[in-house]
CSV table of C-alpha atoms in Angstrom, one decimal:
chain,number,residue,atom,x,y,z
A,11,UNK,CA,56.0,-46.7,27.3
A,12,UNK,CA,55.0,-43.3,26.0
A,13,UNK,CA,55.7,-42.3,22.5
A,14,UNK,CA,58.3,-39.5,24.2
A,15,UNK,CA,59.7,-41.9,26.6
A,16,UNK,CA,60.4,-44.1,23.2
A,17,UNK,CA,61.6,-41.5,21.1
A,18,UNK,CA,63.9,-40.1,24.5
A,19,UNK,CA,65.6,-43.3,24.5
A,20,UNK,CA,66.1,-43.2,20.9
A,21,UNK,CA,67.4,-40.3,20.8
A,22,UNK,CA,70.0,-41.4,23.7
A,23,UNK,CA,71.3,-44.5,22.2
A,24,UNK,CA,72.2,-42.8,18.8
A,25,UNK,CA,69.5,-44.5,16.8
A,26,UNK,CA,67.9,-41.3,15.9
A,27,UNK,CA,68.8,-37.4,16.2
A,28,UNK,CA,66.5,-34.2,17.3
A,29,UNK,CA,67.0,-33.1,13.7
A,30,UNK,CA,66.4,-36.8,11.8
A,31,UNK,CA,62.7,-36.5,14.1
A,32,UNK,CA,62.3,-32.2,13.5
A,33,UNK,CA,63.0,-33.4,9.8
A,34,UNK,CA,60.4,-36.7,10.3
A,35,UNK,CA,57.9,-34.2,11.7
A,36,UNK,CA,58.3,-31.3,8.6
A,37,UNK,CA,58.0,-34.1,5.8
A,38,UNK,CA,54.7,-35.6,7.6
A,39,UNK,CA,53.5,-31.9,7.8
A,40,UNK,CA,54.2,-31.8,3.7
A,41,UNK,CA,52.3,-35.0,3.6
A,42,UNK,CA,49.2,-34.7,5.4
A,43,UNK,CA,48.4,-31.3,6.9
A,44,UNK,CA,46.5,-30.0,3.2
A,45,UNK,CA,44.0,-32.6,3.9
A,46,UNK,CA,44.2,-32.1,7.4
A,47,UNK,CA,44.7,-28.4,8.1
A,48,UNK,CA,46.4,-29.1,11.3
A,49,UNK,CA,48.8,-26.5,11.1
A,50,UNK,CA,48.5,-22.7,10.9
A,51,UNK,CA,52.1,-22.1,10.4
A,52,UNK,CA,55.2,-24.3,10.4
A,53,UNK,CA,58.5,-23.0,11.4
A,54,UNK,CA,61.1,-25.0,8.8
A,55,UNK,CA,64.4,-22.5,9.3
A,56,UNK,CA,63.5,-22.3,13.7
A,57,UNK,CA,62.7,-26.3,14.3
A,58,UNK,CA,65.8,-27.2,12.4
A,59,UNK,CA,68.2,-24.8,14.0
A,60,UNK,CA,66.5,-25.7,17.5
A,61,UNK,CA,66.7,-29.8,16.4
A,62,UNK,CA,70.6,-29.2,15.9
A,63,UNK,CA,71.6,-27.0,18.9
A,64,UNK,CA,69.4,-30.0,21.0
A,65,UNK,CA,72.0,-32.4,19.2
A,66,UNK,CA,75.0,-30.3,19.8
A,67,UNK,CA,73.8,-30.2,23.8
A,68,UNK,CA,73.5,-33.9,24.0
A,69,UNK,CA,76.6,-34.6,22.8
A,70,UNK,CA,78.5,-31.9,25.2
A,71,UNK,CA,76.6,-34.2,27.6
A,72,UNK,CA,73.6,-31.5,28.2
A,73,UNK,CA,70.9,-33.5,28.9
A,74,UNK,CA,67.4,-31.1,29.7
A,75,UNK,CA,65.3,-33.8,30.5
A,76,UNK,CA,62.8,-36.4,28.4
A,77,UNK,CA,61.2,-33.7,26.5
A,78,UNK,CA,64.8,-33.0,24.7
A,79,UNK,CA,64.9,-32.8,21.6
A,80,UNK,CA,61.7,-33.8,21.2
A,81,UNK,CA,58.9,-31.7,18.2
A,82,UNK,CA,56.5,-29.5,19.8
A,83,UNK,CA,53.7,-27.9,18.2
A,84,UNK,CA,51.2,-25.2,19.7
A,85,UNK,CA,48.4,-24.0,19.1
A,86,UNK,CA,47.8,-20.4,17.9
A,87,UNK,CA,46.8,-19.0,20.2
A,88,UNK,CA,50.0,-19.5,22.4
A,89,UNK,CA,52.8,-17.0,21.6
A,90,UNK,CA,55.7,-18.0,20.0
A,91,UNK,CA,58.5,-15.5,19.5
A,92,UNK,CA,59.0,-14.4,16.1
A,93,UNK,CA,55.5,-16.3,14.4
A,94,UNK,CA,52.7,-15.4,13.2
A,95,UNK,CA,50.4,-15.4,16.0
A,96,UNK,CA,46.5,-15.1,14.3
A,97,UNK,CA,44.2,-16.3,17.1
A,98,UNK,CA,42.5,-18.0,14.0
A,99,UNK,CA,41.4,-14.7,13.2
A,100,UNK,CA,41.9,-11.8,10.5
A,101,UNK,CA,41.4,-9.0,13.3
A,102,UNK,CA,45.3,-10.6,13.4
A,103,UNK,CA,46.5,-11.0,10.2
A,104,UNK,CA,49.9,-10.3,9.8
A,105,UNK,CA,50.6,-10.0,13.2
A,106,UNK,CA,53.7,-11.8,15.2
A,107,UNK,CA,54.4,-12.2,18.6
A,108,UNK,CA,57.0,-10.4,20.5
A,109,UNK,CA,58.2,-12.9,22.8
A,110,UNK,CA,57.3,-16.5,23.7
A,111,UNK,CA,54.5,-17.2,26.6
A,112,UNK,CA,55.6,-18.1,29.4
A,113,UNK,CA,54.8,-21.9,28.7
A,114,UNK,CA,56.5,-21.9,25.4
A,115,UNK,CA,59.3,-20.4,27.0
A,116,UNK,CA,59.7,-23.5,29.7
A,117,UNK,CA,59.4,-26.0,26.9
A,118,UNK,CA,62.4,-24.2,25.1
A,119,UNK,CA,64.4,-24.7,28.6
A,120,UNK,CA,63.1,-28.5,28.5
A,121,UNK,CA,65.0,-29.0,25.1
A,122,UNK,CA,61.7,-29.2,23.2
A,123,UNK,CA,61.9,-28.4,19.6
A,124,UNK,CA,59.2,-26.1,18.3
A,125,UNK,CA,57.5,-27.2,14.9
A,126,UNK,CA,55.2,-24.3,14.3
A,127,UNK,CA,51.5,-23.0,15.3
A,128,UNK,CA,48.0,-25.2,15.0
A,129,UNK,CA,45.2,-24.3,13.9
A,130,UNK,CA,42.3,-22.8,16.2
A,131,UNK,CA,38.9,-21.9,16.3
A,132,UNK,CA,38.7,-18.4,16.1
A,133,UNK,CA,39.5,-16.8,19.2
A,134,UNK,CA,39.3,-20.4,21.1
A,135,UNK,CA,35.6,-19.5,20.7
A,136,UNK,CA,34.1,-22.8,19.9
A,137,UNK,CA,34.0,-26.4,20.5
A,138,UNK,CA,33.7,-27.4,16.5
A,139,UNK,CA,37.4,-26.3,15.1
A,140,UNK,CA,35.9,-25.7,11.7
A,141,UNK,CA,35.4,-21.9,12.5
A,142,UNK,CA,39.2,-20.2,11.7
A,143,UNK,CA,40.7,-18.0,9.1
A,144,UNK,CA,43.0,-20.6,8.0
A,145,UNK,CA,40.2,-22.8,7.6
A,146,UNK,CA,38.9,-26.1,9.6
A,147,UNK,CA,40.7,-28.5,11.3
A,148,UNK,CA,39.8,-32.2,10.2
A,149,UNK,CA,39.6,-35.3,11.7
A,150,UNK,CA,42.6,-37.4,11.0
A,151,UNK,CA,40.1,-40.9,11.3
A,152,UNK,CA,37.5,-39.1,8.7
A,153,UNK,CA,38.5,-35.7,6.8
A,154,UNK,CA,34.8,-35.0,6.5
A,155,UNK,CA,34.3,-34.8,10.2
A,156,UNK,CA,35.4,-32.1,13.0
A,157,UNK,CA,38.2,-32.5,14.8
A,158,UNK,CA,36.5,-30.6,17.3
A,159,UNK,CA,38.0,-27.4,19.1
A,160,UNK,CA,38.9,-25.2,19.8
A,161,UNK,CA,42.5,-27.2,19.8
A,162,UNK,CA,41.6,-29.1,17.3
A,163,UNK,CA,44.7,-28.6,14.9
A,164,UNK,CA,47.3,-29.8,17.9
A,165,UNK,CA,45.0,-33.0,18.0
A,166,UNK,CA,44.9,-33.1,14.8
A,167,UNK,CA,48.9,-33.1,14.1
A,168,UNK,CA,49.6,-35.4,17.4
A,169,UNK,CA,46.5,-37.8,15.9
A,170,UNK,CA,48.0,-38.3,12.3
A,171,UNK,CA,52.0,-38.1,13.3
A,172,UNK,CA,52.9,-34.8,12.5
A,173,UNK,CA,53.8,-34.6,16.1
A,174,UNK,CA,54.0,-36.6,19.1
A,175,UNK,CA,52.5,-33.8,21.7
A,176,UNK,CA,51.2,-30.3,21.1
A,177,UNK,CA,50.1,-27.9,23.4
A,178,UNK,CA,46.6,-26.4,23.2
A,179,UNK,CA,44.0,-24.5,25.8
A,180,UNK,CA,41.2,-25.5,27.3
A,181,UNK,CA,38.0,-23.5,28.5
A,182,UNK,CA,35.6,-25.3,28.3
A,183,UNK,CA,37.2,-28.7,27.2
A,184,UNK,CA,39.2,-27.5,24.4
A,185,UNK,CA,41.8,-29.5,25.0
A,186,UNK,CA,40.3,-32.5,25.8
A,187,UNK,CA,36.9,-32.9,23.1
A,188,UNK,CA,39.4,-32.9,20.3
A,189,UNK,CA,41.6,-35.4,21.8
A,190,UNK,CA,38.5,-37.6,22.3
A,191,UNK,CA,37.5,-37.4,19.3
A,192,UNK,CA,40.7,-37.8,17.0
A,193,UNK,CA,41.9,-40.9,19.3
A,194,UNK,CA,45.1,-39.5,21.5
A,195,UNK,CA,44.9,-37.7,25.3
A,196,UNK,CA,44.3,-34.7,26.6
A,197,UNK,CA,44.7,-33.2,29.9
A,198,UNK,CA,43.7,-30.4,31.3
A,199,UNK,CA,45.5,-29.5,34.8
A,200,UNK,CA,43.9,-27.9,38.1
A,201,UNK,CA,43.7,-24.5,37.1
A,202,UNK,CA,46.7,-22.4,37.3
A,203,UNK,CA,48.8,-25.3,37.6
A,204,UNK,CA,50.4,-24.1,33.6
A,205,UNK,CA,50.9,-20.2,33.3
A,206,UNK,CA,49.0,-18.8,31.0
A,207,UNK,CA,51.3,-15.2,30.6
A,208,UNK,CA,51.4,-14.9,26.6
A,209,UNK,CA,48.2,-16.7,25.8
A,210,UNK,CA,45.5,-15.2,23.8
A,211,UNK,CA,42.3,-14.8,27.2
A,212,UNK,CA,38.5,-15.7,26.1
A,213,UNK,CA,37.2,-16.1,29.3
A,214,UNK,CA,40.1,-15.9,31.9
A,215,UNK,CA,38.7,-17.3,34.6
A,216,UNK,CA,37.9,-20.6,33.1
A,217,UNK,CA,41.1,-20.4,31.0
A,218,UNK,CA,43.6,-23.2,31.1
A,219,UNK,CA,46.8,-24.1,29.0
A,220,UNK,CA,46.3,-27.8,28.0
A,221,UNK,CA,48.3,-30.6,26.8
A,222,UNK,CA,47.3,-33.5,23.7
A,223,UNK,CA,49.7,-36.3,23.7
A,224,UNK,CA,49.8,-40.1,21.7
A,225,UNK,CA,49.4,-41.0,25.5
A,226,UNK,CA,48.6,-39.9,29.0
A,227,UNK,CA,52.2,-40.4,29.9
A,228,UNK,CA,53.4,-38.5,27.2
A,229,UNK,CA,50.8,-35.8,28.6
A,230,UNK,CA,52.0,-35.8,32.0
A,231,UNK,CA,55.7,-35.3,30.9
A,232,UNK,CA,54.9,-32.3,29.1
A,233,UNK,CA,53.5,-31.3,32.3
A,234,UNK,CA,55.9,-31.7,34.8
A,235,UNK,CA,58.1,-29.8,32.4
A,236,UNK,CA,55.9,-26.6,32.2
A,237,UNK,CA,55.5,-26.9,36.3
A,238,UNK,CA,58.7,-28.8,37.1
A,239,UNK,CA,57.9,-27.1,40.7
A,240,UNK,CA,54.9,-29.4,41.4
A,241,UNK,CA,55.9,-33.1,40.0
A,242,UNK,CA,53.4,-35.5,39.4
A,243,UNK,CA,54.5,-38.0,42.2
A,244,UNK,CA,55.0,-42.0,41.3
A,245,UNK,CA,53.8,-45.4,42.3
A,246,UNK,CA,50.1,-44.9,43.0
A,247,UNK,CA,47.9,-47.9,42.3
A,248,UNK,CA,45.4,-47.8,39.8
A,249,UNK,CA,44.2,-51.0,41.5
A,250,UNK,CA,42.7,-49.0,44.7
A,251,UNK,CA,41.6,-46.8,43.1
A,252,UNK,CA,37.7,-45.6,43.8
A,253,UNK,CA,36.0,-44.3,40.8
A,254,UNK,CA,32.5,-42.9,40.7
A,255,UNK,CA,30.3,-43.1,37.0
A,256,UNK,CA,28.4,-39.6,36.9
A,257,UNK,CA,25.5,-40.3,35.6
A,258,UNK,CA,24.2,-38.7,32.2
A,259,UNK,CA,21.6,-35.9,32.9
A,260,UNK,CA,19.5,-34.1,30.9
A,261,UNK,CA,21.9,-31.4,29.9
A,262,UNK,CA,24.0,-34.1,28.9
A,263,UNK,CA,22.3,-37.0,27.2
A,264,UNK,CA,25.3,-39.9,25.5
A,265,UNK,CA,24.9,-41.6,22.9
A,266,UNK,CA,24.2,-45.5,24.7
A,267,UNK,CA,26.9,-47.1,22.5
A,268,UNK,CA,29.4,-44.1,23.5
A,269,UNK,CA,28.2,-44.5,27.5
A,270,UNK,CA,29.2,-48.6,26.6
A,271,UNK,CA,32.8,-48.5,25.2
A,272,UNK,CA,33.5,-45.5,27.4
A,273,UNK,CA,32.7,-47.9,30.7
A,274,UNK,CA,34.1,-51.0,29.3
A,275,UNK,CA,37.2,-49.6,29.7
A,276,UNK,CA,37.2,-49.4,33.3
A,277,UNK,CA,35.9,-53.1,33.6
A,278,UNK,CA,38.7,-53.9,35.7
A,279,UNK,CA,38.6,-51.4,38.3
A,280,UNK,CA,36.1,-51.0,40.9
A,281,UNK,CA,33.3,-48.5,39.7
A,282,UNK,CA,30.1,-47.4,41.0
A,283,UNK,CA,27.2,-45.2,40.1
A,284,UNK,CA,26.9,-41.4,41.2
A,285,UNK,CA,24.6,-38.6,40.9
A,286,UNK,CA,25.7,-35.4,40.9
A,287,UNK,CA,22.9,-32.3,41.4
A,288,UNK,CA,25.8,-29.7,41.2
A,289,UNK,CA,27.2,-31.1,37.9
A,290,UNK,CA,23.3,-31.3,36.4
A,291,UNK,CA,23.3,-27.7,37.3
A,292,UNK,CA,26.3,-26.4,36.0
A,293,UNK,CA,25.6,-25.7,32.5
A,294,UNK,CA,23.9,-22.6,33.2
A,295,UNK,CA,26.7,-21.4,35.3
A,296,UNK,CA,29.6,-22.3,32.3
A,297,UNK,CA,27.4,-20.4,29.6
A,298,UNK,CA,27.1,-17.4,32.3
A,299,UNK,CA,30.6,-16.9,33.2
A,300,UNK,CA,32.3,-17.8,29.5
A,301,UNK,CA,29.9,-15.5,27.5
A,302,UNK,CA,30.3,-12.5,30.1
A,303,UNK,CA,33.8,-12.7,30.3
A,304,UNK,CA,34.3,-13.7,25.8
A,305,UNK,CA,32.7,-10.7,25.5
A,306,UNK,CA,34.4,-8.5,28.1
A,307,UNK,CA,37.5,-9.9,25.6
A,308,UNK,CA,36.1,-8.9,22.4
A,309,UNK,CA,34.0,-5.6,23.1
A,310,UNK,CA,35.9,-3.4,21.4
A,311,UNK,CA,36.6,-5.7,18.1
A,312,UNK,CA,32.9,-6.6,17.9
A,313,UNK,CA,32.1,-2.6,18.2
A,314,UNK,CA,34.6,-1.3,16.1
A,315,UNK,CA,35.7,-3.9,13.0
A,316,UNK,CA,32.7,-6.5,13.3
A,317,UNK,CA,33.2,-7.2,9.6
A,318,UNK,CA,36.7,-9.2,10.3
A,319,UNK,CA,34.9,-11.7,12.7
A,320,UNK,CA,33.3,-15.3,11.5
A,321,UNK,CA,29.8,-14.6,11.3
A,322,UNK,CA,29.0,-17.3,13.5
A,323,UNK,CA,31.9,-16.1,16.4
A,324,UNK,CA,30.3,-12.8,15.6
A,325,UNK,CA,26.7,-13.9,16.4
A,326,UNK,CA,27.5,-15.7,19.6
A,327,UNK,CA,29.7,-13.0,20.7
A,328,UNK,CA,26.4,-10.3,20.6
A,329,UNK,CA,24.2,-13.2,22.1
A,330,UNK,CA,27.3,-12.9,24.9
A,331,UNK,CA,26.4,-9.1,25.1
A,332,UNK,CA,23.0,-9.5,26.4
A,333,UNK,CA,24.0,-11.4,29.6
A,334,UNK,CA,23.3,-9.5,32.1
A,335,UNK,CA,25.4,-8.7,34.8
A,336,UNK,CA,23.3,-10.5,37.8
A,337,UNK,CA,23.7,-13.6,35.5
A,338,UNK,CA,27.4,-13.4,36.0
A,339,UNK,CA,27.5,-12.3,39.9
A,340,UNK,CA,25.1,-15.3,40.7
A,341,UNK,CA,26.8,-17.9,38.7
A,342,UNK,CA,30.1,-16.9,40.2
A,343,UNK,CA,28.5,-17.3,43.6
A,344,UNK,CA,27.1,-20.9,41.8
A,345,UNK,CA,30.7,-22.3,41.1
A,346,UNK,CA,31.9,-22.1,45.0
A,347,UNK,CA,28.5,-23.4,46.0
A,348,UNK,CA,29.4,-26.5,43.1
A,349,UNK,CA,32.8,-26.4,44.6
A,350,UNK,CA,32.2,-27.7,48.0
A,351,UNK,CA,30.0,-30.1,46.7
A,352,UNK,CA,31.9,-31.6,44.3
A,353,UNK,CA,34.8,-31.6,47.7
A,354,UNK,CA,32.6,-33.7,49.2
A,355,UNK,CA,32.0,-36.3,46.4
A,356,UNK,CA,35.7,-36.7,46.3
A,357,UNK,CA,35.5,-37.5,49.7
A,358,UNK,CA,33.7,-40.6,48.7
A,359,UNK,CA,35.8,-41.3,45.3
A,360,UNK,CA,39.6,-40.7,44.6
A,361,UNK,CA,38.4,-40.0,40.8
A,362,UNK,CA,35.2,-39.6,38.9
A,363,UNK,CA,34.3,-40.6,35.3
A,364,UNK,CA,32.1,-40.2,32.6
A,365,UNK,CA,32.7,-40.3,28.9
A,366,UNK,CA,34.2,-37.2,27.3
A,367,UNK,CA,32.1,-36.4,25.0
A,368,UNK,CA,29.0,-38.2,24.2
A,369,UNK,CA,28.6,-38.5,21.0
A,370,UNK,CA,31.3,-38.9,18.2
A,371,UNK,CA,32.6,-36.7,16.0
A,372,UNK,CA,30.0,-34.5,13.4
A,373,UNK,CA,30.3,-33.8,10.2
A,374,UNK,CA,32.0,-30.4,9.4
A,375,UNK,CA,29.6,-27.8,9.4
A,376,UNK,CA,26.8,-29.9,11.1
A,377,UNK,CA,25.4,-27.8,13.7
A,378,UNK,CA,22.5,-30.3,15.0
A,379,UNK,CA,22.7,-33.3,15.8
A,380,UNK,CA,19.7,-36.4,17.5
A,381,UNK,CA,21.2,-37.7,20.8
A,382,UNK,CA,19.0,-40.3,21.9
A,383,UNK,CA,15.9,-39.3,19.2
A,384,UNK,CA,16.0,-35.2,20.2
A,385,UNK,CA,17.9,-32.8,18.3
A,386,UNK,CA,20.4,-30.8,20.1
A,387,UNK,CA,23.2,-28.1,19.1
A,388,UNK,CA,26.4,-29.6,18.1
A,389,UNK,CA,27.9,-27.0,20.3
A,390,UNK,CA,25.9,-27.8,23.6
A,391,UNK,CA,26.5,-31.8,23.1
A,392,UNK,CA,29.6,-31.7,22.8
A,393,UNK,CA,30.6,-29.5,25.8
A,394,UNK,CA,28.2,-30.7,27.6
A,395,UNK,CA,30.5,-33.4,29.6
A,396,UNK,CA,33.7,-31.1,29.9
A,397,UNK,CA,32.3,-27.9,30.7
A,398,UNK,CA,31.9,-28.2,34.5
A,399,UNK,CA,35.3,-29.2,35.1
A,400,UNK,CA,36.7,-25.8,34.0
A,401,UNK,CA,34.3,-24.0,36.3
A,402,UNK,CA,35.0,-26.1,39.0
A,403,UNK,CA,39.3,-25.9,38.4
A,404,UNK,CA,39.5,-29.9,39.1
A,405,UNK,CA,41.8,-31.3,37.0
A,406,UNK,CA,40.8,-33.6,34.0
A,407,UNK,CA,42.0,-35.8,31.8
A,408,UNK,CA,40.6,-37.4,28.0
A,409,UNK,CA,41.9,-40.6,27.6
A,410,UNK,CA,41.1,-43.3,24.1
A,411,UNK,CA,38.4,-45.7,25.4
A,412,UNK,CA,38.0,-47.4,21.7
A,413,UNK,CA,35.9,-46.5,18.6
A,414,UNK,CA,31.8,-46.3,17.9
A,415,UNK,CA,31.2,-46.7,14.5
A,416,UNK,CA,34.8,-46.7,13.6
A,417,UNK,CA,35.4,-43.2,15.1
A,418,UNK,CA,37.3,-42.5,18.4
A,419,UNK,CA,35.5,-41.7,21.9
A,420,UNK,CA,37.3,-40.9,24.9
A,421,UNK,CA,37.1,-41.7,28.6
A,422,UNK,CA,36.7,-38.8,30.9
A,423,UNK,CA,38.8,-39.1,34.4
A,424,UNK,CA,38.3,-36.3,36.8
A,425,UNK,CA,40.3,-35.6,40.4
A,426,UNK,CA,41.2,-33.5,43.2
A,427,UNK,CA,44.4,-31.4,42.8
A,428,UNK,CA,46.6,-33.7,45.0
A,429,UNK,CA,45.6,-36.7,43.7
A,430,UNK,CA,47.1,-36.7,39.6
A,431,UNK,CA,49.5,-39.7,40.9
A,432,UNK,CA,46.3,-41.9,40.7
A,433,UNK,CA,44.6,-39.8,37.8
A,434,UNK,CA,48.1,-41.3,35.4
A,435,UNK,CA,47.5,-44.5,37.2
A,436,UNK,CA,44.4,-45.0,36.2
A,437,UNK,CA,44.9,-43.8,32.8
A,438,UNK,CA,47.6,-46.1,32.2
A,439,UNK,CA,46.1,-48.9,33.3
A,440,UNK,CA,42.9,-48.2,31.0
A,441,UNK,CA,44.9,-48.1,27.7
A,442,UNK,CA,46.8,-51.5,28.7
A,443,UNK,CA,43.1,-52.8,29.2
A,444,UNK,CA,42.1,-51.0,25.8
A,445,UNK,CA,44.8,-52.7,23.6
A,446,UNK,CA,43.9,-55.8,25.2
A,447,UNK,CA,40.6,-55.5,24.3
């Protein structure tokens, strides 16, 4: 049972109210979120009044569904009406948003109470999480290290209790790198599955709203109640399921006792070894498409009020500038060419795999790390794995594989559009088989 799906039938039984768990969520806020800066901005006076019309509806025997009464935070840069909506950044200090994006507004219609904003890399411009004005997110396991990004205050606040599920985005595995590593899910959906009207753009095209949840099943109920037209259909078998391992290339080297957990927990389901030419490739054709497009975002700031940027956002934003235009043309033509290929490998497999990220999480601030005895980028190793899948649109999901050193890594599980029925499957069945383990 998900934690929703537990708290839902709570709530339904009279053992608990939407304001008892809006008033749980505020005081674990209060606890934990100065060590933790999870949360950019928490809406006491709004979740409260929300948590108490959800109770009034429930006993007039309005029932909206699981996510009912339910905290909710989102990340910032998601617009809620009425909040201050930052982007992480003081080009937005002081600023609020008008009205709610279209997602938030869909939670709102689910019953969902709304706790406040997370924290974000600035701009959703990098993988870390410790680059924002308010400050970094931390990892709930160890304070000293990232929580990784850019969502990495919604993992953060799902991770340490503040909050069951948050939404957060994902473009180049924003979403799903902090899930990984802070222990909890994250799911990215086939792109443009979850409206994105109302959310802050970096690079539009490989843009996706994202969901972090305790659970997988807690991820795919907050889902199918942003897209209630497109349900996630029931009673596939995990069991028949045919999974390919992508095999680590050079672009992204894993840690061997990541690659170890990560694959133990598929030991009972039928896996077999794949390589993949048009995911090796890809890297070039990520960096192409999300630095011409950042920039196309940020031109004017960068020009006009550089000075109110984090100097490191700042620097990658003017590398971004000197791609040149063939670059992007050519690395748009890239992604369809990686498109049908990856088609066909599905052909073969109903899912792929790999783990999520490959190493665990840095310290804060470290910006090199050794993967296998060579230094690399922080930045590079740990998109390295979930990069692809937003140029390609598949969706894919971050699920808790176990702990290297006493830190989280996730598994990464990968399909076609159609098939998310055995995606859940699978993901269930891996963290029954990781609690046994």
């Amino acid at each position: 049972m998900s934690e929703i799906e537990a708290l839902a039938g709570a709530l339904r039984v009279g053992e608990t109210t939407a304001e008892a768990l809006a008033r749980r969520s505020l005081a674990r806020i209060a606890d934990r979120n100065g060590e933790l800066g999870a949360f950019a901005f928490v809406d006491h006076e709004g979740a409260l009044s929300a948590a108490r019309r959800a109770d009034d509806e429930l006993r007039d025997g309005i029932d909206r569904g699981p996510l009912h009464g339910i905290p909710v935070a989102v990340k910032d840069l998601i617009d809620v009406r009425g909040l201050p909506a930052t982007r992480g950044s003081a080009h937005f200090a002081g600023h609020r948003a008008a009205d709610d994006a279209t997602c938030v507004r869909r939670l709102r219609s689910a019953g969902a109470v709304i706790i406040g904003t997370t924290v974000t890399h600035e701009f959703g411009y990098g993988p870390t999480g410790d680059r924002s004005w308010h400050g970094p997110a931390r990892n709930p396991h160890d304070p000293r290290r990232m929580a990784g990004g850019s969502s990495g205050g919604s993992a953060a606040a799902v991770a340490s209790g503040m909050v069951p599920v948050a939404l957060g985005t994902d473009t180049g595995g924003s979403a799903r790198i902090p899930a990984a590593m802070c222990g909890i899910a994250g799911y990215k959906p086939a792109f443009g599955r979850l409206p994105t009207e109302g959310v802050f753009p970096l690079a539009p095209s490989l843009d996706h709203v994202g969901v972090l949840g305790a659970t997988a099943r807690d991820c795919r109920l907050v889902v199918e109640a942003l897209a209630p037209e497109h349900p996630v259909s029931r009673g596939a078998s995990a069991a028949v399921a045919r999974i390919g391992w992508v095999e680590a290339a050079a672009e992204a080297p894993v840690v061997p006792a990541v690659a170890e957990v990560t694959r133990r927990a598929l030991s009972h389901h039928d896996v077999a070894q794949v390589a993949c030419d048009a995911l090796d490739d890809i890297w070039e054709t990520f960096s192409a498409i999300q630095s011409s497009e950042a920039f196309a975002t940020h031109a004017d700031r960068v020009r006009d009020r550089p000075e109110l940027f984090d100097a490191e956002v700042l620097d990658r934003l003017r590398d971004a500038s000197r791609t040149p235009g063939w670059r992007y043309v050519r690395a748009l033509r890239a992604r369809e060419t990686a498109r049908r290929s990856i088609n066909g490998l599905f052909e073969r497999f109903d899912l792929l795999a790999s783990p999520t990220v490959g190493i665990t999480a840095p310290l804060l601030g470290r910006r090199e790390v050794k993967v296998n005895g060579s230094s690399r980028s922080v930045r590079s190793a740990l998109l390295a794995l979930t990069s692809p899948w937003n140029v390609l649109g598949f969706p894919a999901l971050s699920v808790p594989a176990g702990c290297v050193d006493g830190l989280p890594v996730g598994l990464h599980l990968m399909c076609p559009a159609d098939r998310e029925d055995l995606l859940f499957a699978v993901a269930d069945s891996v963290a029954a088989s990781v609690v046994e383990a």
